[in-house]
Coordinates of C-alpha atoms and ligand atoms in Angstrom, one line a residue:
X172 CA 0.0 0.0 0.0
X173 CA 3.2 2.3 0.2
X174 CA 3.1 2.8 -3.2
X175 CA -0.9 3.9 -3.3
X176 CA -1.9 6.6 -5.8
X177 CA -2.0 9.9 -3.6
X178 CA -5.8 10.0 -4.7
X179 CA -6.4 6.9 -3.9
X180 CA -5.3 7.1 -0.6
X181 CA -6.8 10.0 -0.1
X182 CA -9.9 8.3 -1.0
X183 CA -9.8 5.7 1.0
X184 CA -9.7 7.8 3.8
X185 CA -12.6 9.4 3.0
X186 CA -14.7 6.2 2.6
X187 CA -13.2 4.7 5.6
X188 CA -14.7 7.8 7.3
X189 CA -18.5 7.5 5.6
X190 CA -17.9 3.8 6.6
X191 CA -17.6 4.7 10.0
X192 CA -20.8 6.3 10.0
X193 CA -22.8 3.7 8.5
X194 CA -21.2 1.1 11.3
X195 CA -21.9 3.4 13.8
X196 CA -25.9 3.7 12.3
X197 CA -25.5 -0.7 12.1
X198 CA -25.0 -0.1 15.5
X199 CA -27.3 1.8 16.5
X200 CA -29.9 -0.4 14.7
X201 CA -28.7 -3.6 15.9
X202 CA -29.1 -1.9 19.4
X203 CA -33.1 -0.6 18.6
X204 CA -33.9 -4.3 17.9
X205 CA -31.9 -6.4 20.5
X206 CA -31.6 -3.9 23.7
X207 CA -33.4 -0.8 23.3
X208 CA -36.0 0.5 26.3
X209 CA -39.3 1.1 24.0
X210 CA -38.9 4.7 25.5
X211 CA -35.5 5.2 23.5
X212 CA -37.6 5.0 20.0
X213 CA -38.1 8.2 18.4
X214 CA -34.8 9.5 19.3
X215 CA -33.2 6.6 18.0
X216 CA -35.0 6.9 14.9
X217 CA -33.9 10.7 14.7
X218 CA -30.0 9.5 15.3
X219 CA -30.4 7.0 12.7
X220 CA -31.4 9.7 10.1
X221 CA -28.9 12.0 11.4
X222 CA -26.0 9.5 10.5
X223 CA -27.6 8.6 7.6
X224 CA -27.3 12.0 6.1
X225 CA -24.3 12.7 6.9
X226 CA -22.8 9.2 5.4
X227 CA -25.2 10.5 2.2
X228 CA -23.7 13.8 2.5
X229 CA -20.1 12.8 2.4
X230 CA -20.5 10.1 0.0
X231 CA -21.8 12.6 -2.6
X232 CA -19.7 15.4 -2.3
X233 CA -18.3 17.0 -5.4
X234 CA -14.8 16.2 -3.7
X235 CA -15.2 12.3 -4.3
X236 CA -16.2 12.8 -8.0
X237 CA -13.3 14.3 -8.4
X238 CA -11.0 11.9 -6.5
X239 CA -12.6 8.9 -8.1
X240 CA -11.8 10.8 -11.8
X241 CA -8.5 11.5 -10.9
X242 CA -7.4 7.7 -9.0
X243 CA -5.2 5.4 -10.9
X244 CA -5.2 1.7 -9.7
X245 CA -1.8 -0.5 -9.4
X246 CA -3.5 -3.2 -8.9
X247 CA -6.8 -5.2 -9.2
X248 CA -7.9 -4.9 -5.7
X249 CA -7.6 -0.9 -6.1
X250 CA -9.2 -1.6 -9.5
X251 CA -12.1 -3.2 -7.8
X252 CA -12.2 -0.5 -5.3
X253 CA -12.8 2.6 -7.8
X254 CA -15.0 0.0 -10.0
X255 CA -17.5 -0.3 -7.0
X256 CA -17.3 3.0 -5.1
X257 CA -18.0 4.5 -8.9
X258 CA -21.0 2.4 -9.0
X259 CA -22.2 3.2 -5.6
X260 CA -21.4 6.9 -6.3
X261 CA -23.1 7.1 -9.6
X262 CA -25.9 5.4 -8.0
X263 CA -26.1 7.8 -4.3
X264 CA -25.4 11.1 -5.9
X265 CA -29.3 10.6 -7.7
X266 CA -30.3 10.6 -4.4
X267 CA -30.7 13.8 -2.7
X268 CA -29.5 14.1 0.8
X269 CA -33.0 15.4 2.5
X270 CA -34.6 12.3 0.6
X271 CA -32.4 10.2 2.2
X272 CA -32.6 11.0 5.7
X273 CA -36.7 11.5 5.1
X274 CA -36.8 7.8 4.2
X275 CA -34.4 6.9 6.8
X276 CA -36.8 8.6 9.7
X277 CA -39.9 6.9 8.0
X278 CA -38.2 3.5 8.1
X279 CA -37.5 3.7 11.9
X280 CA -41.2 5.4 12.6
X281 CA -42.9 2.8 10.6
X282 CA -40.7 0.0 12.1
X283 CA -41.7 0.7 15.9
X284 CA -45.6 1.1 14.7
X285 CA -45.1 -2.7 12.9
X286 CA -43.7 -3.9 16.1
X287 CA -47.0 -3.0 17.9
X288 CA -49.3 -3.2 15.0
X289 CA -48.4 -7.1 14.3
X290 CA -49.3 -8.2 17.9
X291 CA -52.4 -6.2 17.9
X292 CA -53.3 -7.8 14.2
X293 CA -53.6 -3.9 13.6
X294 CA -53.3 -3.6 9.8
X295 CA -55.1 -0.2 10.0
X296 CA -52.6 1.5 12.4
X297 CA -49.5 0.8 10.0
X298 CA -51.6 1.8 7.0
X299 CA -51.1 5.3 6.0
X300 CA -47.1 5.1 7.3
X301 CA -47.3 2.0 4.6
X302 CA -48.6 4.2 2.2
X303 CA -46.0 6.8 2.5
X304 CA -43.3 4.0 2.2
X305 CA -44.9 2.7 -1.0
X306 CA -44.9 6.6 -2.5
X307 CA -41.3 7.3 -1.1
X308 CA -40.2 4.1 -3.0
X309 CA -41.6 5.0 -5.8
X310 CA -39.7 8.1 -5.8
X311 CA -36.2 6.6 -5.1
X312 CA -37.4 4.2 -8.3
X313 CA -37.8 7.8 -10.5
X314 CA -34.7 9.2 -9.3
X315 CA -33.1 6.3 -11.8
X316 CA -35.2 7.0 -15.2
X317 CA -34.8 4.8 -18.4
X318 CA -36.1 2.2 -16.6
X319 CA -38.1 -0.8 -18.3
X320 CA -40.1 -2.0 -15.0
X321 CA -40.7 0.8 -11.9
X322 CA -39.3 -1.8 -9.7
X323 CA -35.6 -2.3 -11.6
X324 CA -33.8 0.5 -10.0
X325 CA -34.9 -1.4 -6.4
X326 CA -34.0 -4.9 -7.6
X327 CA -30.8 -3.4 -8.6
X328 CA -29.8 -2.4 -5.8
X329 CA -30.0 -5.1 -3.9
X330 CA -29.1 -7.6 -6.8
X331 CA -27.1 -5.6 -9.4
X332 CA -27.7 -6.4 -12.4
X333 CA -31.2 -8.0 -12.0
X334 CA -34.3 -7.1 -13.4
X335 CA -38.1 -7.8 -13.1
X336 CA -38.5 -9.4 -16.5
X337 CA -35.5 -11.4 -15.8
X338 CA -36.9 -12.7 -12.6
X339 CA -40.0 -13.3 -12.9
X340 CA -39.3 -15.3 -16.0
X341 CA -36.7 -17.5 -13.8
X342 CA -39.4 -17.6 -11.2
X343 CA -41.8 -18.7 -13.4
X344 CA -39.7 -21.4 -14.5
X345 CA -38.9 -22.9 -11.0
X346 CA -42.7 -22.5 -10.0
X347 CA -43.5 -24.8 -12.7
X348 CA -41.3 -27.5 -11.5
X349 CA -41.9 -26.7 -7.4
X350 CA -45.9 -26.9 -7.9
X351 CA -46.1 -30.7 -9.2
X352 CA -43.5 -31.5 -6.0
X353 CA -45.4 -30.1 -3.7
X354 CA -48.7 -31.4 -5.2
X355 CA -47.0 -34.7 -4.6
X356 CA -45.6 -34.3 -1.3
X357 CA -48.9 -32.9 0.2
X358 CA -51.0 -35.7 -1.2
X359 CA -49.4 -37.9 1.2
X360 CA -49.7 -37.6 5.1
X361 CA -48.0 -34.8 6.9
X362 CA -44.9 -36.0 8.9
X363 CA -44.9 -35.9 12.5
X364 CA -42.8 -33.6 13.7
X365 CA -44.1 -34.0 17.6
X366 CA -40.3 -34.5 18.8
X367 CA -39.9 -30.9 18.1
X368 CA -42.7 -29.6 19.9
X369 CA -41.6 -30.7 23.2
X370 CA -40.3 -28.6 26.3
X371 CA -36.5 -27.2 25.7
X372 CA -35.3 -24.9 27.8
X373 CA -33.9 -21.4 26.1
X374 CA -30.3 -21.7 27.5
X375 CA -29.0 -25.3 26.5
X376 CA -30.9 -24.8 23.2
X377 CA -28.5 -21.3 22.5
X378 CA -25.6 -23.7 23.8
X379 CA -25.9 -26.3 21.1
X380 CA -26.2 -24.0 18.0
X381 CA -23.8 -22.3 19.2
X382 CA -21.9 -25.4 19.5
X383 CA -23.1 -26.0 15.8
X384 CA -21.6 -22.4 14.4
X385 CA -18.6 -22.7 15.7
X386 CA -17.8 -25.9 13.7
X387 CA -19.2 -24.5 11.1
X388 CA -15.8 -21.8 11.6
X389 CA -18.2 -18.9 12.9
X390 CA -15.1 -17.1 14.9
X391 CA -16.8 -16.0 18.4
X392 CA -13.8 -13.5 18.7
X393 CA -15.1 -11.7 15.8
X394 CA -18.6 -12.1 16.4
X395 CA -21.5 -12.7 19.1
X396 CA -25.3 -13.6 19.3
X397 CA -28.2 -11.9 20.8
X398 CA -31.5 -12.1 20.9
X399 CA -34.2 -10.5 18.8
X400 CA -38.0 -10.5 17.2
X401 CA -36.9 -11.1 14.3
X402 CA -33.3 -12.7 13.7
X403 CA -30.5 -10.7 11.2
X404 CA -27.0 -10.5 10.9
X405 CA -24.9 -7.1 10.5
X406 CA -21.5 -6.2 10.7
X407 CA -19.6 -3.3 12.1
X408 CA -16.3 -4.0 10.9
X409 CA -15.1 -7.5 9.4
X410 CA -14.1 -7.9 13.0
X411 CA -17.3 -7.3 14.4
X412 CA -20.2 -9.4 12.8
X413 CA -23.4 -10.3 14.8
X414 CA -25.9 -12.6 14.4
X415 CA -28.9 -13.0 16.2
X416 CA -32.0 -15.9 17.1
X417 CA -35.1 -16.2 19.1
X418 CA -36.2 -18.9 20.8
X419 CA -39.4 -20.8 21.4
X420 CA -39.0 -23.4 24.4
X421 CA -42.0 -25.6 22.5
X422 CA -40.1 -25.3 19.2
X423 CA -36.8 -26.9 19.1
X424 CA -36.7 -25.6 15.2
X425 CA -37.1 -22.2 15.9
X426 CA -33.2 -21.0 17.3
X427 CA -31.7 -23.4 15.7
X428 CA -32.1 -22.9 12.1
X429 CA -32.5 -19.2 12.4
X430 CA -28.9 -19.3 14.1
X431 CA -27.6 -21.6 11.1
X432 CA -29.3 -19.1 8.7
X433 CA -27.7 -16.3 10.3
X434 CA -24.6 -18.2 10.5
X435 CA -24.1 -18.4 7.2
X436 CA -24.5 -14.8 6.6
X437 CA -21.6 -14.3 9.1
X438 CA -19.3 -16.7 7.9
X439 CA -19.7 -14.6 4.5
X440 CA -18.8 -11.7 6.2
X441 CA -15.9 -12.8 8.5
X442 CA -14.5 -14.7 5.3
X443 CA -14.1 -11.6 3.2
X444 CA -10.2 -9.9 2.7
X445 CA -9.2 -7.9 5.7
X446 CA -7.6 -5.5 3.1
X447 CA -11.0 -4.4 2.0
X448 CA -11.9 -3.2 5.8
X449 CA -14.1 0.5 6.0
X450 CA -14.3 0.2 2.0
X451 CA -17.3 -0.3 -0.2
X452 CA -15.7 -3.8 -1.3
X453 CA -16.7 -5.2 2.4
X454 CA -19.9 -6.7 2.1
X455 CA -21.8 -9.5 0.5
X456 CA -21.9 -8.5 -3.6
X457 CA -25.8 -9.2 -3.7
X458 CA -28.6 -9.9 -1.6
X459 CA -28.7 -12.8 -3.6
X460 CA -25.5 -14.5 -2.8
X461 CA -25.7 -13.7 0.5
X462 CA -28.6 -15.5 0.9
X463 CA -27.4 -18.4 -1.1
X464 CA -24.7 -18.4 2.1
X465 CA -27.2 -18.7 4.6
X466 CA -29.3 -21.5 2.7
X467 CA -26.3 -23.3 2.0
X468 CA -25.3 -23.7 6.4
X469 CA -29.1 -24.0 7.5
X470 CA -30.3 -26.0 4.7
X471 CA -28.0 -28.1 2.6
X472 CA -25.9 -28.3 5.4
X473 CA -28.0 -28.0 8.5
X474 CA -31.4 -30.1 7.6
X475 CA -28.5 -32.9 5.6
X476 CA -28.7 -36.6 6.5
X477 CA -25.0 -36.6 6.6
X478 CA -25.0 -33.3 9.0
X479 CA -27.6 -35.1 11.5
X480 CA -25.8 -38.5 11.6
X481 CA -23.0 -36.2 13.4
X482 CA -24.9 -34.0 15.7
X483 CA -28.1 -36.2 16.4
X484 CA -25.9 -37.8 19.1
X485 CA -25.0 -34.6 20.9
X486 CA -28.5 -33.1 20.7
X487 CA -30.1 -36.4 21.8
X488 CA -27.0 -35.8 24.9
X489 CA -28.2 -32.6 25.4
X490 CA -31.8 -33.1 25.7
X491 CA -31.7 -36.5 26.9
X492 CA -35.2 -36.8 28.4
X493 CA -36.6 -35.5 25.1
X494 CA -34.8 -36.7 22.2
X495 CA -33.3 -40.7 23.5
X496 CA -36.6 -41.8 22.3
X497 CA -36.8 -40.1 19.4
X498 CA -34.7 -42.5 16.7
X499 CA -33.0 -40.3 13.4
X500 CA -35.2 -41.4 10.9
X501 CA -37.8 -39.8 13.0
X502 CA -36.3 -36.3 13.8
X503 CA -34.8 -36.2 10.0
X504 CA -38.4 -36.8 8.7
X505 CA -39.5 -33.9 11.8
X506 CA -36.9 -31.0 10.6
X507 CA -37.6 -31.6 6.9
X508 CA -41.1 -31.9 6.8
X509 CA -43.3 -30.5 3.9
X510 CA -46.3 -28.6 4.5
X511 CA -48.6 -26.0 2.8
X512 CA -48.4 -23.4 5.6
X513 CA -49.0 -19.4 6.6
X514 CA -45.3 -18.4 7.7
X515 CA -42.7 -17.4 5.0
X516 CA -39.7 -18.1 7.6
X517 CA -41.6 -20.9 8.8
X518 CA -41.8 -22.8 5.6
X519 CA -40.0 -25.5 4.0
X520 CA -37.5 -26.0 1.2
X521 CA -40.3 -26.9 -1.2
X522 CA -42.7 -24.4 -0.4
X523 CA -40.7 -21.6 0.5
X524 CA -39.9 -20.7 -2.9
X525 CA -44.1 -20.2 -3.3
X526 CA -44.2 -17.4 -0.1
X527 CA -41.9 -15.3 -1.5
X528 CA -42.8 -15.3 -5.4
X529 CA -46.4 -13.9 -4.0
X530 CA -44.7 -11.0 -2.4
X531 CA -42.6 -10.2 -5.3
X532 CA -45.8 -10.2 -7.5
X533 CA -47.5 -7.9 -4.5
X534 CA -44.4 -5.7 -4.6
X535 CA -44.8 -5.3 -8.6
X536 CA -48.2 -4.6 -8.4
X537 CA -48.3 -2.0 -5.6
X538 CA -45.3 -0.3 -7.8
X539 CA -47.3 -0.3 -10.8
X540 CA -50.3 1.3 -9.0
X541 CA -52.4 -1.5 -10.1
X542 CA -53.0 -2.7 -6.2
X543 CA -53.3 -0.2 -3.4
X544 CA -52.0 -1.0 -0.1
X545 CA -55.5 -0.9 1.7
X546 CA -56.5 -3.4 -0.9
X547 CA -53.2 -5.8 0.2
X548 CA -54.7 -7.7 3.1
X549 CA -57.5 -8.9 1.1
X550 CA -55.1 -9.3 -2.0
X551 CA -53.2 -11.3 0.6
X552 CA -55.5 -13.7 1.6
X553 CA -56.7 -14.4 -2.1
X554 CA -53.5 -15.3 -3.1
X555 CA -52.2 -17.6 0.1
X556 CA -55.7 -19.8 -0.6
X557 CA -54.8 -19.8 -4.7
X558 CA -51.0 -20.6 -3.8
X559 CA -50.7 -22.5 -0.8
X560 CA -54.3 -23.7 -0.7
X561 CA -54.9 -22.0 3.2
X562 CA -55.7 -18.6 4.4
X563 CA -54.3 -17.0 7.8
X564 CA -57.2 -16.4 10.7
X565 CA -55.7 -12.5 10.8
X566 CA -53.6 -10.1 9.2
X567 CA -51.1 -11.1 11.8
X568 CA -50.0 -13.8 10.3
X569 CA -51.0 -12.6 6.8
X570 CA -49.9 -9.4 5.9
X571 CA -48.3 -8.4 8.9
X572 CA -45.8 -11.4 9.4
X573 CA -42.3 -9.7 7.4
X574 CA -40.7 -6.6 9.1
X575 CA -39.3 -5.8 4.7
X576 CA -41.9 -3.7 4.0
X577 CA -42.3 -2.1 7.2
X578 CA -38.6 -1.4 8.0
X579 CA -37.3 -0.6 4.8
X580 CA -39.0 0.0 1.2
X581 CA -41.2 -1.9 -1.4
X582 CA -39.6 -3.2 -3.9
X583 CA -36.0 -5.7 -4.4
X584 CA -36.6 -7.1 -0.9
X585 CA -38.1 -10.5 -1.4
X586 CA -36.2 -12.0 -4.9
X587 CA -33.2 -12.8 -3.0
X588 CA -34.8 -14.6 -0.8
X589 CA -35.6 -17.0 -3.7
X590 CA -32.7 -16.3 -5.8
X591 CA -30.2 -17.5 -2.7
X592 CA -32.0 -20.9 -2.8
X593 CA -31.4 -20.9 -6.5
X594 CA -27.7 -20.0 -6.4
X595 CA -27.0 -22.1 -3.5
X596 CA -27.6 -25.7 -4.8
X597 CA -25.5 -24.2 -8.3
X598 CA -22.7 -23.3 -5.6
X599 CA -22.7 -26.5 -3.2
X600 CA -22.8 -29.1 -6.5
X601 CA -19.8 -27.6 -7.6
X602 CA -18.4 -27.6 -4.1
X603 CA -16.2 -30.0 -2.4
X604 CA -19.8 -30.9 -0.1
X605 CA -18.9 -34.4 1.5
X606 CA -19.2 -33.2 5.4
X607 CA -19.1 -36.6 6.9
X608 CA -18.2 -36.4 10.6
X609 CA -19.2 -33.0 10.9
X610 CA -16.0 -32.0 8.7
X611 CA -16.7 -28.6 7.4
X612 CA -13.4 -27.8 6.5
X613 CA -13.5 -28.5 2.9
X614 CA -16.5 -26.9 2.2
X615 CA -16.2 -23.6 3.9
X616 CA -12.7 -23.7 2.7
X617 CA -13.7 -23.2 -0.7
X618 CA -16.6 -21.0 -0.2
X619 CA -14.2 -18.4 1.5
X620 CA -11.7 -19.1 -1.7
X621 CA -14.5 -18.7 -4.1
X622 CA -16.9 -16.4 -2.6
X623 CA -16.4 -15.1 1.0
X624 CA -12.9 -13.3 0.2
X625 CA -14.0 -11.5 -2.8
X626 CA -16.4 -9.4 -0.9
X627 CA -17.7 -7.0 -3.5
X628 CA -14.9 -7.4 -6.1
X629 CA -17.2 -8.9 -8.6
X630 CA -20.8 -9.7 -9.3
X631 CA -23.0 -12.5 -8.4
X632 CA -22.5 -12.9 -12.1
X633 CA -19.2 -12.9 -12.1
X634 CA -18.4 -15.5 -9.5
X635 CA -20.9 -17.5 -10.7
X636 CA -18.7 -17.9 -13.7
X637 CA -15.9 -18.6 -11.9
X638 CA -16.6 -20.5 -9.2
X639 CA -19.5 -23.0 -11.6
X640 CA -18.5 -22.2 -14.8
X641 CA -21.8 -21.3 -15.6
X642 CA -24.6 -18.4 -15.7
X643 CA -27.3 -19.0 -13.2
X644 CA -29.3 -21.7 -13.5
X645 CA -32.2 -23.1 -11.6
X646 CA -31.5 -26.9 -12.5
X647 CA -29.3 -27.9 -9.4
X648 CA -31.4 -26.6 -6.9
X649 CA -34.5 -28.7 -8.8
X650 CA -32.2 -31.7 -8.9
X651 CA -31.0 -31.0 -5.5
X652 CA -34.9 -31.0 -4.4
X653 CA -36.1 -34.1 -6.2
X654 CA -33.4 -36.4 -4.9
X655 CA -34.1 -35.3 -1.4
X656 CA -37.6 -35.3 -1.1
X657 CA -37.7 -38.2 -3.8
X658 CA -36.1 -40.3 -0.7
X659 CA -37.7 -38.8 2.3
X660 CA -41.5 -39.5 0.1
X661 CA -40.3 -42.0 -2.3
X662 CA -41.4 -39.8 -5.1
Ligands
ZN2085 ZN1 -31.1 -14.5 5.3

């Protein structure tokens, strides 16, 4: 680094800077949802629009254009670097700095109103702050004209180089093979999953998945675990990465999984190039692949035979009184069973995929004007019966049940969801995935090699292609779902 351009480095200081108050805002939001006294809400969403601004502010002042024009790179790292920041600058500086903040304030207001709201099945009290999020998203979509679909500019952003045509016509695709499966699967008699639904207490559940993480090579001196409503991962510095759970003493399912899932995010995270610390090239490059992380560890990993023949012993050790009884078979048949069902982080492999194409197509539509937000409950409950064949008793669990919408904007925050399953079965095939005697090594070996380290550096795209060899495709995550649930309902 001695020999850094002088307006590089200069540069880099700068973004280390604005990266210091976006951590500083991570933390402040990872306090508002683990910690926080209710009475510490409005200020907190005042502080959180405060350091918003100012990270907007200093990211698009004239001073970086300048600095990013007159950069020279010596290597591809630093090429990466002004490749990205670029992007992200092109990108901020449509944004103007009071629209920022405004959103930012409206995210944290409408956030603490869902966290009463959904409790209360109070659709009507969120309604109007929903309203407002829908119009302020479509104004971030219009600050980014030339667009083919209003909701491209939001896709992008979370998955670059995505669009709505694109996805919906991979969507469509899957859904056509997932539809038959599950018609299948459902026709025969729900598995029993009683085992899980039995008394655990809070603290030796946390214990074992934290036992479980840190053979996955989640590094607890970079990291910690807290409880929350509803569980996330963030990062402060690549040193600082939390996760968090909650847990249900009636549902053994429940912390477990959710800490696998948000394991996986952090191993991402952790994995990435400490040169890259404080710079736009720290972070997962798309929602996306980031989900494809945490799918891979709670999923292909986590709900494996092979991963179960390891730790069924311990868990059965650590809930004796419960789980001796309980043989393998049974409790593999339990954590993998497939039901048509109400809760998106509830759901199964198979259906999972059908939760979060309906709120894609709700996002669309309420971007297009063509459904209105008052109308979405009802909308809602029409589509879960046509889709999943049941309708929720309230808009609790209908409506109410994501904190996206409410915490952040319409539009780009559901595909990934479905996109991560996708890319993660097209990742693990071409992994080294054999983790026999709960050896992870191999596997997270080369998923730091071929994804974790790059952070940013290139596109989902792009390490698709060099990791696979190939664009994405949805056929290994079909294959990978037919062999399974061929076996476990000899299809
Ligand atoms: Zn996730």
């Amino acid at each position: 680094m001695v020999n850094m351009h002088p307006q590089l480095q200069e540069l880099k200081k700068l973004l280390h800077e604005i990266d210091d108050l976006g951590s500083a805002g991570s933390l402040l939001s990872w306090d508002q949802t683990t910690y926080m006294p209710p009475g510490g809400a409005a200020a907190r969403g005042r502080q959180l629009a405060t350091l918003t601004k100012l990270a907007h502010e200093k990211f698009t002042a004239p001073v970086i254009g300048k600095l990013l024009a007159a950069a020279r790179a010596e290597n591809e790292d630093e090429d990466a670097l002004l490749r990205v920041t670029r992007r992200d600058y092109e990108r901020a500086i449509k944004i103007p700095v009071a629209f920022a903040a405004q959103l930012s304030e409206h995210q944290s207001q409408t956030y603490e109103l869902w966290t009463k709201a959904r409790p209360a099945n109070d659709f009507a009290s969120v309604r109007p702050a929903l309203e407002k999020t829908l119009d302020l998203s479509r104004q971030l979509a219009d600050f980014f004209p030339g667009y083919n679909h209003i909701a491209d500019p939001l896709i992008d952003a979370a998955d670059y180089g995505m669009k709505a045509a694109t996805i919906r016509q991979v969507f469509g695709e899957l859904r056509a093979q997932l539809v038959p499966i599950v018609k299948a699967i459902t026709a025969q008699p729900v598995a029993d999953e009683s085992c899980l639904r039995q008394h655990f207490p809070e603290a030796a559940q946390l214990a074992f998945g934290q036992l479980v993480i840190r053979q996955f090579g989640f590094d607890f001196q970079r990291g910690r675990q807290d409880k929350t409503h509803h569980p996330f991962m963030t990062k402060f510095s690549l040193g600082d990465v939390r996760i968090t759970t909650r847990v249900k003493e009636n549902d053994l399912g429940e912390a477990l999984f959710s800490t696998l899932h948000e394991a996986g995010h952090a191993l991402y995270e952790q994995g990435i190039d400490p040169g890259y610390e404080g710079t736009p090239l720290a972070g997962g490059t798309s929602a996306g692949v980031h989900e494809s992380q945490s799918r891979t560890w709670e999923n292909l990993v986590g709900r494996s035979r092979a991963f179960w023949e390891f730790f069924y012993p311990q868990l059965q050790a650590t809930f004796p009184t419960q789980l001796k009884p309980v043989p393998l078979a049974t409790f593999y048949r339990a954590i993998n069973k497939v039901e048509r069902s109400l809760i998106r982080t509830d759901a199964d492999e198979v259906t999972y995929n059908l939760h979060v194409m309906l709120r894609f197509d709700f996002e669309l539509q309420l971007l297009e004007g063509k459904l209105a937000v008052k109308d979405l409950p009802d909308a809602w409950h029409a589509r879960y019966e046509s889709d999943l064949g049941l309708r929720a008793p309230d808009d609790r669990d209908g409506v109410l049940q994501d904190v996206h919408w409410y915490g952040g904007i319409i539009g780009g925050v559901f595909q990934g969801y479905t996109l991560g399953n996708i890319l993660s079965a097209q990742f693990f095939e071409a992994a080294p995935h054999d983790i026999a005697g709960g050896n992870f090594k191999a596997l997270h070996d080369w998923l730091r090699e071929n994804i974790y380290r790059h952070g940013r550096k290139f596109t989902a795209d792009e390490l698709l292609q060099r990791a696979t060899g190939q664009p994405m495709t949805i056929e290994p995550y079909v294959r990978y779902l037919r062999k399974k649930y061929g076996e476990l309902y000899r299809l």
